[in-house]
Short mmCIF file of N, CA and C in Angstrom, two decimals:
data_model
loop_
_atom_site.label_atom_id
_atom_site.label_comp_id
_atom_site.label_asym_id
_atom_site.label_seq_id
_atom_site.Cartn_x
_atom_site.Cartn_y
_atom_site.Cartn_z
N MET A 671 160.76 97.64 32.59
CA MET A 671 160.33 97.53 31.21
C MET A 671 161.45 96.98 30.33
N ALA A 672 162.68 97.40 30.59
CA ALA A 672 163.80 96.95 29.77
C ALA A 672 164.03 95.45 29.94
N PHE A 673 163.89 94.96 31.18
CA PHE A 673 164.11 93.53 31.40
C PHE A 673 163.03 92.69 30.74
N THR A 674 161.77 93.12 30.83
CA THR A 674 160.70 92.34 30.20
C THR A 674 160.84 92.34 28.68
N SER A 675 161.29 93.45 28.12
CA SER A 675 161.53 93.51 26.68
C SER A 675 162.65 92.54 26.29
N PHE A 676 163.72 92.54 27.07
CA PHE A 676 164.84 91.62 26.81
C PHE A 676 164.39 90.17 26.94
N LEU A 677 163.62 89.87 27.98
CA LEU A 677 163.14 88.51 28.18
C LEU A 677 162.23 88.07 27.03
N GLY A 678 161.38 88.96 26.57
CA GLY A 678 160.52 88.67 25.43
C GLY A 678 161.32 88.38 24.17
N ARG A 679 162.38 89.15 23.93
CA ARG A 679 163.22 88.91 22.76
C ARG A 679 163.96 87.59 22.88
N VAL A 680 164.39 87.23 24.10
CA VAL A 680 165.07 85.95 24.30
C VAL A 680 164.12 84.80 24.01
N LEU A 681 162.91 84.87 24.55
CA LEU A 681 161.94 83.79 24.32
C LEU A 681 161.55 83.70 22.85
N PHE A 682 161.36 84.83 22.21
CA PHE A 682 161.00 84.83 20.79
C PHE A 682 162.13 84.26 19.94
N ALA A 683 163.35 84.72 20.17
CA ALA A 683 164.49 84.28 19.36
C ALA A 683 164.87 82.84 19.65
N SER A 684 164.48 82.31 20.80
CA SER A 684 164.83 80.92 21.13
C SER A 684 164.24 79.94 20.12
N ILE A 685 163.12 80.28 19.53
CA ILE A 685 162.53 79.42 18.49
C ILE A 685 163.52 79.25 17.33
N PHE A 686 164.08 80.34 16.89
CA PHE A 686 164.99 80.31 15.75
C PHE A 686 166.36 79.74 16.13
N ILE A 687 166.86 80.14 17.29
CA ILE A 687 168.20 79.69 17.70
C ILE A 687 168.22 78.19 17.95
N LEU A 688 167.21 77.68 18.65
CA LEU A 688 167.17 76.23 18.92
C LEU A 688 166.97 75.43 17.64
N SER A 689 166.17 75.96 16.72
CA SER A 689 165.99 75.29 15.44
C SER A 689 167.30 75.27 14.64
N ALA A 690 168.01 76.38 14.64
CA ALA A 690 169.30 76.43 13.93
C ALA A 690 170.31 75.50 14.58
N TYR A 691 170.32 75.44 15.91
CA TYR A 691 171.23 74.55 16.63
C TYR A 691 170.94 73.08 16.30
N GLN A 692 169.66 72.72 16.26
CA GLN A 692 169.30 71.34 15.93
C GLN A 692 169.71 71.00 14.49
N GLU A 693 169.43 71.88 13.57
CA GLU A 693 169.80 71.63 12.17
C GLU A 693 171.32 71.57 12.00
N PHE A 694 172.04 72.39 12.75
CA PHE A 694 173.50 72.37 12.69
C PHE A 694 174.05 71.04 13.19
N ASN A 695 173.51 70.53 14.29
CA ASN A 695 173.97 69.25 14.84
C ASN A 695 173.66 68.08 13.91
N GLU A 696 172.58 68.15 13.17
CA GLU A 696 172.18 67.07 12.27
C GLU A 696 172.66 67.27 10.85
N PHE A 697 173.43 68.31 10.59
CA PHE A 697 173.79 68.70 9.22
C PHE A 697 174.53 67.60 8.48
N GLY A 698 175.57 67.05 9.05
CA GLY A 698 176.33 65.98 8.40
C GLY A 698 176.97 66.41 7.09
N VAL A 699 177.18 65.44 6.20
CA VAL A 699 177.82 65.70 4.91
C VAL A 699 176.82 66.17 3.87
N ASP A 700 175.61 65.62 3.93
CA ASP A 700 174.61 65.89 2.90
C ASP A 700 173.58 66.96 3.27
N GLY A 701 173.67 67.55 4.44
CA GLY A 701 172.70 68.56 4.84
C GLY A 701 171.71 68.06 5.87
N GLY A 702 171.75 66.79 6.17
CA GLY A 702 170.91 66.22 7.22
C GLY A 702 169.45 66.09 6.83
N PRO A 703 168.60 65.87 7.83
CA PRO A 703 167.17 65.68 7.58
C PRO A 703 166.50 66.91 6.95
N ALA A 704 167.03 68.08 7.21
CA ALA A 704 166.44 69.28 6.63
C ALA A 704 166.58 69.26 5.10
N ALA A 705 167.72 68.83 4.62
CA ALA A 705 167.93 68.75 3.17
C ALA A 705 167.05 67.67 2.56
N LYS A 706 166.89 66.56 3.27
CA LYS A 706 166.03 65.48 2.76
C LYS A 706 164.57 65.92 2.71
N ALA A 707 164.15 66.74 3.66
CA ALA A 707 162.77 67.23 3.65
C ALA A 707 162.56 68.26 2.55
N LEU A 708 163.61 68.98 2.18
CA LEU A 708 163.49 70.01 1.16
C LEU A 708 163.51 69.46 -0.27
N LYS A 709 164.12 68.28 -0.48
CA LYS A 709 164.27 67.76 -1.85
C LYS A 709 162.95 67.64 -2.59
N PRO A 710 161.91 67.04 -2.01
CA PRO A 710 160.67 66.95 -2.79
C PRO A 710 159.99 68.31 -3.00
N LYS A 711 160.18 69.22 -2.09
CA LYS A 711 159.54 70.53 -2.22
C LYS A 711 160.25 71.41 -3.23
N PHE A 712 161.53 71.11 -3.46
CA PHE A 712 162.33 71.91 -4.38
C PHE A 712 162.51 71.24 -5.73
N GLY A 713 161.80 70.19 -6.01
CA GLY A 713 161.97 69.41 -7.22
C GLY A 713 162.51 70.14 -8.42
N VAL A 714 161.71 70.94 -9.07
CA VAL A 714 162.10 71.64 -10.30
C VAL A 714 163.12 72.73 -9.99
N PHE A 715 162.90 73.46 -8.91
CA PHE A 715 163.80 74.55 -8.54
C PHE A 715 165.21 74.04 -8.29
N THR A 716 165.33 72.92 -7.59
CA THR A 716 166.64 72.37 -7.26
C THR A 716 167.41 71.97 -8.51
N SER A 717 166.77 71.29 -9.42
CA SER A 717 167.48 70.86 -10.63
C SER A 717 167.91 72.07 -11.46
N HIS A 718 167.08 73.09 -11.50
CA HIS A 718 167.40 74.30 -12.26
C HIS A 718 168.58 75.05 -11.61
N VAL A 719 168.53 75.20 -10.28
CA VAL A 719 169.59 75.94 -9.58
C VAL A 719 170.90 75.17 -9.61
N GLN A 720 170.83 73.84 -9.42
CA GLN A 720 172.05 73.04 -9.43
C GLN A 720 172.72 73.06 -10.80
N SER A 721 171.93 73.03 -11.83
CA SER A 721 172.53 73.00 -13.17
C SER A 721 173.12 74.36 -13.56
N HIS A 722 172.50 75.45 -13.13
CA HIS A 722 172.96 76.78 -13.54
C HIS A 722 173.93 77.43 -12.55
N ALA A 723 173.67 77.30 -11.28
CA ALA A 723 174.49 78.02 -10.30
C ALA A 723 175.41 77.11 -9.50
N GLY A 724 175.19 75.83 -9.53
CA GLY A 724 176.02 74.90 -8.78
C GLY A 724 175.70 74.87 -7.30
N ILE A 725 174.57 75.44 -6.92
CA ILE A 725 174.17 75.44 -5.50
C ILE A 725 173.45 74.14 -5.20
N GLN A 726 173.86 73.52 -4.11
CA GLN A 726 173.21 72.29 -3.67
C GLN A 726 172.28 72.60 -2.51
N ILE A 727 171.43 71.65 -2.20
CA ILE A 727 170.47 71.86 -1.11
C ILE A 727 171.19 72.06 0.21
N LYS A 728 172.32 71.40 0.40
CA LYS A 728 173.02 71.58 1.68
C LYS A 728 173.50 73.02 1.85
N HIS A 729 173.77 73.72 0.74
CA HIS A 729 174.13 75.14 0.83
C HIS A 729 172.93 75.98 1.26
N LEU A 730 171.75 75.63 0.76
CA LEU A 730 170.54 76.34 1.17
C LEU A 730 170.24 76.11 2.65
N VAL A 731 170.44 74.87 3.11
CA VAL A 731 170.22 74.56 4.52
C VAL A 731 171.22 75.31 5.39
N SER A 732 172.48 75.37 4.96
CA SER A 732 173.47 76.10 5.75
C SER A 732 173.15 77.60 5.77
N ALA A 733 172.63 78.15 4.68
CA ALA A 733 172.22 79.55 4.67
C ALA A 733 171.06 79.78 5.63
N ALA A 734 170.13 78.83 5.68
CA ALA A 734 169.00 78.94 6.61
C ALA A 734 169.49 78.88 8.05
N ILE A 735 170.45 78.00 8.32
CA ILE A 735 171.02 77.90 9.67
C ILE A 735 171.69 79.22 10.05
N PHE A 736 172.42 79.79 9.12
CA PHE A 736 173.09 81.07 9.37
C PHE A 736 172.07 82.18 9.66
N LEU A 737 171.05 82.29 8.80
CA LEU A 737 170.05 83.35 8.99
C LEU A 737 169.34 83.21 10.33
N LYS A 738 168.96 81.97 10.68
CA LYS A 738 168.25 81.77 11.94
C LYS A 738 169.16 81.97 13.14
N GLY A 739 170.36 81.44 13.09
CA GLY A 739 171.27 81.52 14.24
C GLY A 739 171.75 82.93 14.51
N ILE A 740 172.35 83.55 13.50
CA ILE A 740 172.89 84.90 13.67
C ILE A 740 171.76 85.91 13.87
N GLY A 741 170.69 85.74 13.09
CA GLY A 741 169.55 86.65 13.23
C GLY A 741 168.93 86.57 14.62
N GLY A 742 168.80 85.36 15.15
CA GLY A 742 168.24 85.20 16.50
C GLY A 742 169.11 85.82 17.57
N ILE A 743 170.42 85.62 17.46
CA ILE A 743 171.34 86.18 18.47
C ILE A 743 171.32 87.71 18.41
N LEU A 744 171.37 88.26 17.21
CA LEU A 744 171.32 89.72 17.09
C LEU A 744 169.98 90.28 17.56
N PHE A 745 168.90 89.53 17.31
CA PHE A 745 167.57 89.97 17.72
C PHE A 745 167.46 90.07 19.24
N ILE A 746 168.11 89.16 19.94
CA ILE A 746 168.09 89.18 21.41
C ILE A 746 168.60 90.51 21.93
N PHE A 747 169.62 91.05 21.29
CA PHE A 747 170.21 92.30 21.74
C PHE A 747 169.51 93.52 21.14
N GLY A 748 168.37 93.32 20.52
CA GLY A 748 167.57 94.43 20.02
C GLY A 748 168.02 95.00 18.70
N SER A 749 168.79 94.24 17.94
CA SER A 749 169.31 94.73 16.67
C SER A 749 168.26 94.59 15.57
N SER A 750 168.10 95.64 14.80
CA SER A 750 167.21 95.58 13.64
C SER A 750 167.77 94.65 12.58
N LEU A 751 169.10 94.56 12.48
CA LEU A 751 169.72 93.66 11.51
C LEU A 751 169.30 92.22 11.79
N GLY A 752 169.27 91.83 13.05
CA GLY A 752 168.83 90.48 13.41
C GLY A 752 167.39 90.25 12.98
N ALA A 753 166.54 91.23 13.19
CA ALA A 753 165.14 91.11 12.79
C ALA A 753 165.03 90.99 11.27
N TYR A 754 165.84 91.77 10.54
CA TYR A 754 165.81 91.68 9.08
C TYR A 754 166.30 90.32 8.58
N LEU A 755 167.31 89.76 9.22
CA LEU A 755 167.78 88.42 8.83
C LEU A 755 166.68 87.38 9.06
N LEU A 756 165.98 87.48 10.17
CA LEU A 756 164.89 86.55 10.45
C LEU A 756 163.72 86.76 9.49
N ILE A 757 163.48 88.00 9.11
CA ILE A 757 162.42 88.29 8.13
C ILE A 757 162.76 87.66 6.79
N ILE A 758 164.01 87.79 6.37
CA ILE A 758 164.44 87.17 5.10
C ILE A 758 164.26 85.66 5.17
N HIS A 759 164.65 85.06 6.28
CA HIS A 759 164.48 83.61 6.43
C HIS A 759 163.01 83.23 6.33
N GLN A 760 162.16 83.97 7.03
CA GLN A 760 160.74 83.64 7.03
C GLN A 760 160.13 83.83 5.64
N LEU A 761 160.53 84.89 4.94
CA LEU A 761 160.00 85.12 3.59
C LEU A 761 160.33 83.98 2.64
N ILE A 762 161.52 83.44 2.79
CA ILE A 762 161.94 82.35 1.90
C ILE A 762 161.36 81.01 2.36
N ALA A 763 161.41 80.75 3.65
CA ALA A 763 161.07 79.43 4.17
C ALA A 763 159.57 79.15 4.22
N ILE A 764 158.76 80.12 4.56
CA ILE A 764 157.33 79.86 4.78
C ILE A 764 156.65 79.29 3.53
N PRO A 765 156.74 79.93 2.38
CA PRO A 765 156.01 79.37 1.24
C PRO A 765 156.58 78.05 0.73
N ILE A 766 157.86 77.80 1.01
CA ILE A 766 158.47 76.56 0.52
C ILE A 766 158.19 75.40 1.46
N LEU A 767 158.39 75.60 2.74
CA LEU A 767 158.24 74.51 3.70
C LEU A 767 156.79 74.17 4.01
N TYR A 768 155.93 75.15 4.03
CA TYR A 768 154.55 74.94 4.46
C TYR A 768 153.61 75.16 3.28
N ASP A 769 153.76 74.33 2.26
CA ASP A 769 153.01 74.46 1.00
C ASP A 769 151.66 73.74 1.09
N PHE A 770 150.81 74.19 1.98
CA PHE A 770 149.49 73.59 2.15
C PHE A 770 148.65 73.72 0.89
N TYR A 771 148.94 74.71 0.06
CA TYR A 771 148.19 74.97 -1.16
C TYR A 771 148.37 73.89 -2.21
N ASN A 772 149.35 73.01 -2.03
CA ASN A 772 149.56 71.91 -2.96
C ASN A 772 148.76 70.66 -2.58
N TYR A 773 148.00 70.72 -1.50
CA TYR A 773 147.24 69.57 -1.02
C TYR A 773 145.76 69.89 -1.02
N ASP A 774 144.98 68.83 -1.11
CA ASP A 774 143.53 68.96 -1.02
C ASP A 774 143.17 69.17 0.45
N ASN A 775 142.16 69.98 0.74
CA ASN A 775 141.85 70.29 2.13
C ASN A 775 141.29 69.10 2.91
N GLU A 776 141.05 67.98 2.27
CA GLU A 776 140.61 66.78 2.96
C GLU A 776 141.78 65.94 3.46
N GLU A 777 142.96 66.20 2.97
CA GLU A 777 144.13 65.41 3.35
C GLU A 777 144.67 65.83 4.72
N LYS A 778 145.32 64.88 5.39
CA LYS A 778 145.88 65.13 6.71
C LYS A 778 147.02 66.14 6.64
N GLU A 779 147.83 66.09 5.60
CA GLU A 779 148.96 67.00 5.46
C GLU A 779 148.52 68.46 5.34
N PHE A 780 147.34 68.66 4.72
CA PHE A 780 146.84 70.02 4.53
C PHE A 780 146.68 70.72 5.88
N ASN A 781 146.02 70.06 6.82
CA ASN A 781 145.79 70.67 8.14
C ASN A 781 147.09 70.93 8.88
N GLN A 782 148.01 69.98 8.83
CA GLN A 782 149.30 70.15 9.51
C GLN A 782 150.09 71.31 8.91
N LEU A 783 150.18 71.33 7.60
CA LEU A 783 150.93 72.39 6.93
C LEU A 783 150.26 73.75 7.09
N PHE A 784 148.93 73.78 7.06
CA PHE A 784 148.23 75.04 7.22
C PHE A 784 148.43 75.60 8.63
N LEU A 785 148.42 74.74 9.63
CA LEU A 785 148.66 75.17 11.01
C LEU A 785 150.06 75.75 11.16
N LYS A 786 151.05 75.05 10.62
CA LYS A 786 152.43 75.55 10.71
C LYS A 786 152.61 76.83 9.88
N PHE A 787 151.92 76.90 8.75
CA PHE A 787 151.98 78.11 7.93
C PHE A 787 151.45 79.31 8.71
N THR A 788 150.32 79.17 9.35
CA THR A 788 149.74 80.29 10.10
C THR A 788 150.60 80.65 11.31
N GLN A 789 151.19 79.67 11.97
CA GLN A 789 152.08 79.96 13.10
C GLN A 789 153.31 80.76 12.64
N ASN A 790 153.88 80.35 11.53
CA ASN A 790 155.05 81.07 11.03
C ASN A 790 154.69 82.44 10.47
N MET A 791 153.49 82.59 9.96
CA MET A 791 153.05 83.92 9.53
C MET A 791 152.89 84.84 10.74
N ALA A 792 152.48 84.28 11.88
CA ALA A 792 152.39 85.07 13.11
C ALA A 792 153.79 85.51 13.55
N LEU A 793 154.77 84.62 13.44
CA LEU A 793 156.15 84.99 13.77
C LEU A 793 156.64 86.09 12.82
N TYR A 794 156.32 85.95 11.56
CA TYR A 794 156.70 86.96 10.57
C TYR A 794 156.06 88.31 10.91
N GLY A 795 154.79 88.27 11.28
CA GLY A 795 154.11 89.51 11.68
C GLY A 795 154.73 90.14 12.91
N ALA A 796 155.14 89.32 13.88
CA ALA A 796 155.79 89.85 15.08
C ALA A 796 157.13 90.51 14.73
N LEU A 797 157.86 89.93 13.79
CA LEU A 797 159.11 90.54 13.35
C LEU A 797 158.87 91.88 12.66
N LEU A 798 157.85 91.93 11.82
CA LEU A 798 157.52 93.20 11.17
C LEU A 798 157.09 94.24 12.20
N PHE A 799 156.35 93.81 13.21
CA PHE A 799 155.93 94.71 14.29
C PHE A 799 157.15 95.25 15.03
N PHE A 800 158.11 94.37 15.32
CA PHE A 800 159.33 94.80 16.02
C PHE A 800 160.07 95.85 15.21
N VAL A 801 160.26 95.60 13.93
CA VAL A 801 160.98 96.55 13.08
C VAL A 801 160.22 97.86 12.99
N GLY A 802 158.90 97.78 12.85
CA GLY A 802 158.10 99.00 12.78
C GLY A 802 158.17 99.81 14.06
N MET A 803 158.10 99.14 15.20
CA MET A 803 158.17 99.84 16.47
C MET A 803 159.57 100.42 16.70
N LYS A 804 160.56 99.67 16.31
CA LYS A 804 161.95 100.13 16.50
C LYS A 804 162.20 101.40 15.69
N ASN A 805 161.62 101.46 14.49
CA ASN A 805 161.83 102.62 13.63
C ASN A 805 160.91 103.79 13.95
N SER A 806 159.82 103.54 14.72
CA SER A 806 158.88 104.61 14.99
C SER A 806 159.29 105.46 16.18
N PHE A 807 160.08 104.92 17.10
CA PHE A 807 160.52 105.70 18.24
C PHE A 807 161.74 106.53 17.87
N PRO A 808 161.74 107.79 18.25
CA PRO A 808 162.93 108.60 17.97
C PRO A 808 164.10 108.13 18.82
N ARG A 809 165.27 108.34 18.33
CA ARG A 809 166.46 107.98 19.08
C ARG A 809 166.53 108.81 20.35
N ARG A 810 167.09 108.22 21.38
CA ARG A 810 167.24 108.97 22.63
C ARG A 810 168.23 110.10 22.44
N LEU A 811 167.84 111.25 22.89
CA LEU A 811 168.72 112.40 22.81
C LEU A 811 169.33 112.63 24.18
N HIS A 812 170.59 112.96 24.19
CA HIS A 812 171.25 113.26 25.45
C HIS A 812 170.72 114.59 25.96
N LYS A 813 170.46 114.62 27.25
CA LYS A 813 169.98 115.87 27.83
C LYS A 813 171.11 116.88 27.82
N LYS A 814 170.80 118.00 27.26
CA LYS A 814 171.79 119.06 27.19
C LYS A 814 171.62 119.96 28.40
N LYS A 815 172.72 120.51 28.85
CA LYS A 815 172.64 121.47 29.93
C LYS A 815 172.01 122.75 29.38
N VAL A 816 171.11 123.27 30.16
CA VAL A 816 170.46 124.51 29.76
C VAL A 816 171.45 125.64 30.01
N PRO A 817 171.75 126.39 29.00
CA PRO A 817 172.71 127.48 29.21
C PRO A 817 172.12 128.53 30.15
N LYS A 818 172.98 129.10 30.95
CA LYS A 818 172.55 130.12 31.87
C LYS A 818 172.20 131.38 31.10
N THR A 819 171.20 132.05 31.59
CA THR A 819 170.80 133.28 30.92
C THR A 819 171.76 134.40 31.29
N LYS A 820 171.66 135.47 30.57
CA LYS A 820 172.54 136.60 30.84
C LYS A 820 172.26 137.21 32.20
N THR A 821 171.02 137.20 32.61
CA THR A 821 170.70 137.77 33.92
C THR A 821 171.32 136.95 35.03
N ALA A 822 171.38 135.65 34.87
CA ALA A 822 172.02 134.82 35.88
C ALA A 822 173.52 135.12 35.94
N PHE A 823 174.11 135.33 34.79
CA PHE A 823 175.53 135.68 34.76
C PHE A 823 175.77 137.05 35.42
N ILE A 824 174.90 137.99 35.16
CA ILE A 824 175.05 139.33 35.74
C ILE A 824 174.89 139.25 37.26
N GLU A 825 173.92 138.46 37.71
CA GLU A 825 173.74 138.31 39.16
C GLU A 825 174.98 137.69 39.78
N TRP A 826 175.53 136.67 39.12
CA TRP A 826 176.74 136.03 39.65
C TRP A 826 177.90 137.03 39.69
N LEU A 827 178.04 137.81 38.62
CA LEU A 827 179.10 138.80 38.55
C LEU A 827 178.95 139.86 39.64
N LEU A 828 177.73 140.30 39.91
CA LEU A 828 177.49 141.29 40.95
C LEU A 828 177.81 140.74 42.33
N LYS A 829 177.47 139.46 42.56
CA LYS A 829 177.80 138.85 43.86
C LYS A 829 179.31 138.78 44.05
N LYS A 830 180.01 138.37 43.02
CA LYS A 830 181.47 138.29 43.13
C LYS A 830 182.08 139.67 43.35
N TRP A 831 181.57 140.65 42.65
CA TRP A 831 182.10 142.00 42.75
C TRP A 831 181.84 142.58 44.14
N SER A 832 180.63 142.33 44.65
CA SER A 832 180.31 142.88 45.96
C SER A 832 181.09 142.18 47.06
N SER A 833 181.38 140.88 46.90
CA SER A 833 182.12 140.16 47.93
C SER A 833 183.61 140.51 47.92
N CYS A 834 184.16 140.81 46.77
CA CYS A 834 185.59 141.11 46.71
C CYS A 834 185.88 142.58 46.98
N CYS A 835 184.99 143.45 46.61
CA CYS A 835 185.26 144.88 46.76
C CYS A 835 184.80 145.43 48.11
N LYS A 836 183.90 144.78 48.77
CA LYS A 836 183.38 145.21 50.07
C LYS A 836 182.87 146.64 50.03
N SER A 837 182.34 146.99 48.93
CA SER A 837 181.80 148.34 48.83
C SER A 837 180.35 148.25 48.39
N THR A 838 179.66 149.30 48.49
CA THR A 838 178.28 149.32 48.05
C THR A 838 178.24 149.43 46.53
N LEU A 839 177.26 148.82 45.97
CA LEU A 839 177.12 148.86 44.52
C LEU A 839 176.50 150.19 44.11
N PRO A 840 176.83 150.65 42.95
CA PRO A 840 176.21 151.88 42.48
C PRO A 840 174.69 151.72 42.38
N VAL A 841 173.99 152.74 42.54
CA VAL A 841 172.54 152.73 42.56
C VAL A 841 171.96 152.28 41.22
N PHE A 842 172.61 152.65 40.14
CA PHE A 842 172.06 152.30 38.83
C PHE A 842 172.06 150.80 38.59
N ILE A 843 172.88 150.00 39.28
CA ILE A 843 172.86 148.55 39.14
C ILE A 843 171.84 147.95 40.10
N MET A 844 171.76 148.49 41.29
CA MET A 844 170.90 147.92 42.31
C MET A 844 169.42 148.15 42.04
N ASP A 845 169.05 149.21 41.39
CA ASP A 845 167.62 149.47 41.22
C ASP A 845 167.01 148.68 40.06
N GLY A 846 167.82 147.86 39.34
CA GLY A 846 167.32 146.92 38.34
C GLY A 846 166.92 147.53 37.03
N ARG A 847 167.38 148.68 36.71
CA ARG A 847 167.06 149.27 35.42
C ARG A 847 167.96 148.66 34.35
N ALA A 848 167.48 147.65 33.69
CA ALA A 848 168.28 146.99 32.67
C ALA A 848 168.40 147.90 31.46
N GLY A 849 169.56 147.90 30.86
CA GLY A 849 169.78 148.69 29.66
C GLY A 849 170.24 150.10 29.94
N ASP A 850 170.20 150.51 31.19
CA ASP A 850 170.63 151.86 31.54
C ASP A 850 172.06 151.87 32.07
N PHE A 851 172.80 150.84 31.76
CA PHE A 851 174.14 150.74 32.30
C PHE A 851 175.06 151.73 31.59
N PRO A 852 175.89 152.38 32.36
CA PRO A 852 176.88 153.25 31.72
C PRO A 852 178.00 152.43 31.10
N SER A 853 178.88 153.02 30.44
CA SER A 853 179.99 152.30 29.81
C SER A 853 180.88 151.69 30.90
N PRO A 854 181.66 150.64 30.58
CA PRO A 854 182.50 149.99 31.57
C PRO A 854 183.49 150.96 32.22
N ALA A 855 183.88 151.99 31.53
CA ALA A 855 184.84 152.95 32.12
C ALA A 855 184.23 153.66 33.31
N VAL A 856 182.94 153.91 33.30
CA VAL A 856 182.27 154.61 34.40
C VAL A 856 182.22 153.68 35.61
N LEU A 857 182.04 152.35 35.38
CA LEU A 857 181.94 151.41 36.50
C LEU A 857 183.25 151.32 37.26
N TRP A 858 184.35 151.44 36.65
CA TRP A 858 185.64 151.24 37.31
C TRP A 858 186.16 152.55 37.75
#
């Protein structure tokens, strides 16, 4: 079960890791093709953010690469932090990149964007499922040794006493009347 879970996480995270790797290789000076694809979608937002915060699109692309790359690697090892990073990426990227709602349903772009939107929503749902399942199982508890009962200790003590003293035990111990023991001075 552990291996299949690990293999599933590797296959799932490979979508994000390979995408981040491709964007990283194509990044260049201006952010690469990812930044060029984002410019028309960010029209008003980009001009507002650039003028007030000084953030450029290439910074947004590098943040997306970071979220996908680091989140995917951490997710492979079963980390909830990795899943949360991927969830943040999906929350930001899905409505911006796959804006099918800006197109008429007769256009070719509508169908393509809607298909990618639904696929990424399925990935988002799988991430939420992972986090939910991870938090629903209790942490593994180490098995504690069961302490020996007092009767087991008394039996052990009687065996040791009988083996070292080579004498018969007093009748009041042998007949099993618990609580009828005399004081320790009487035993010795």
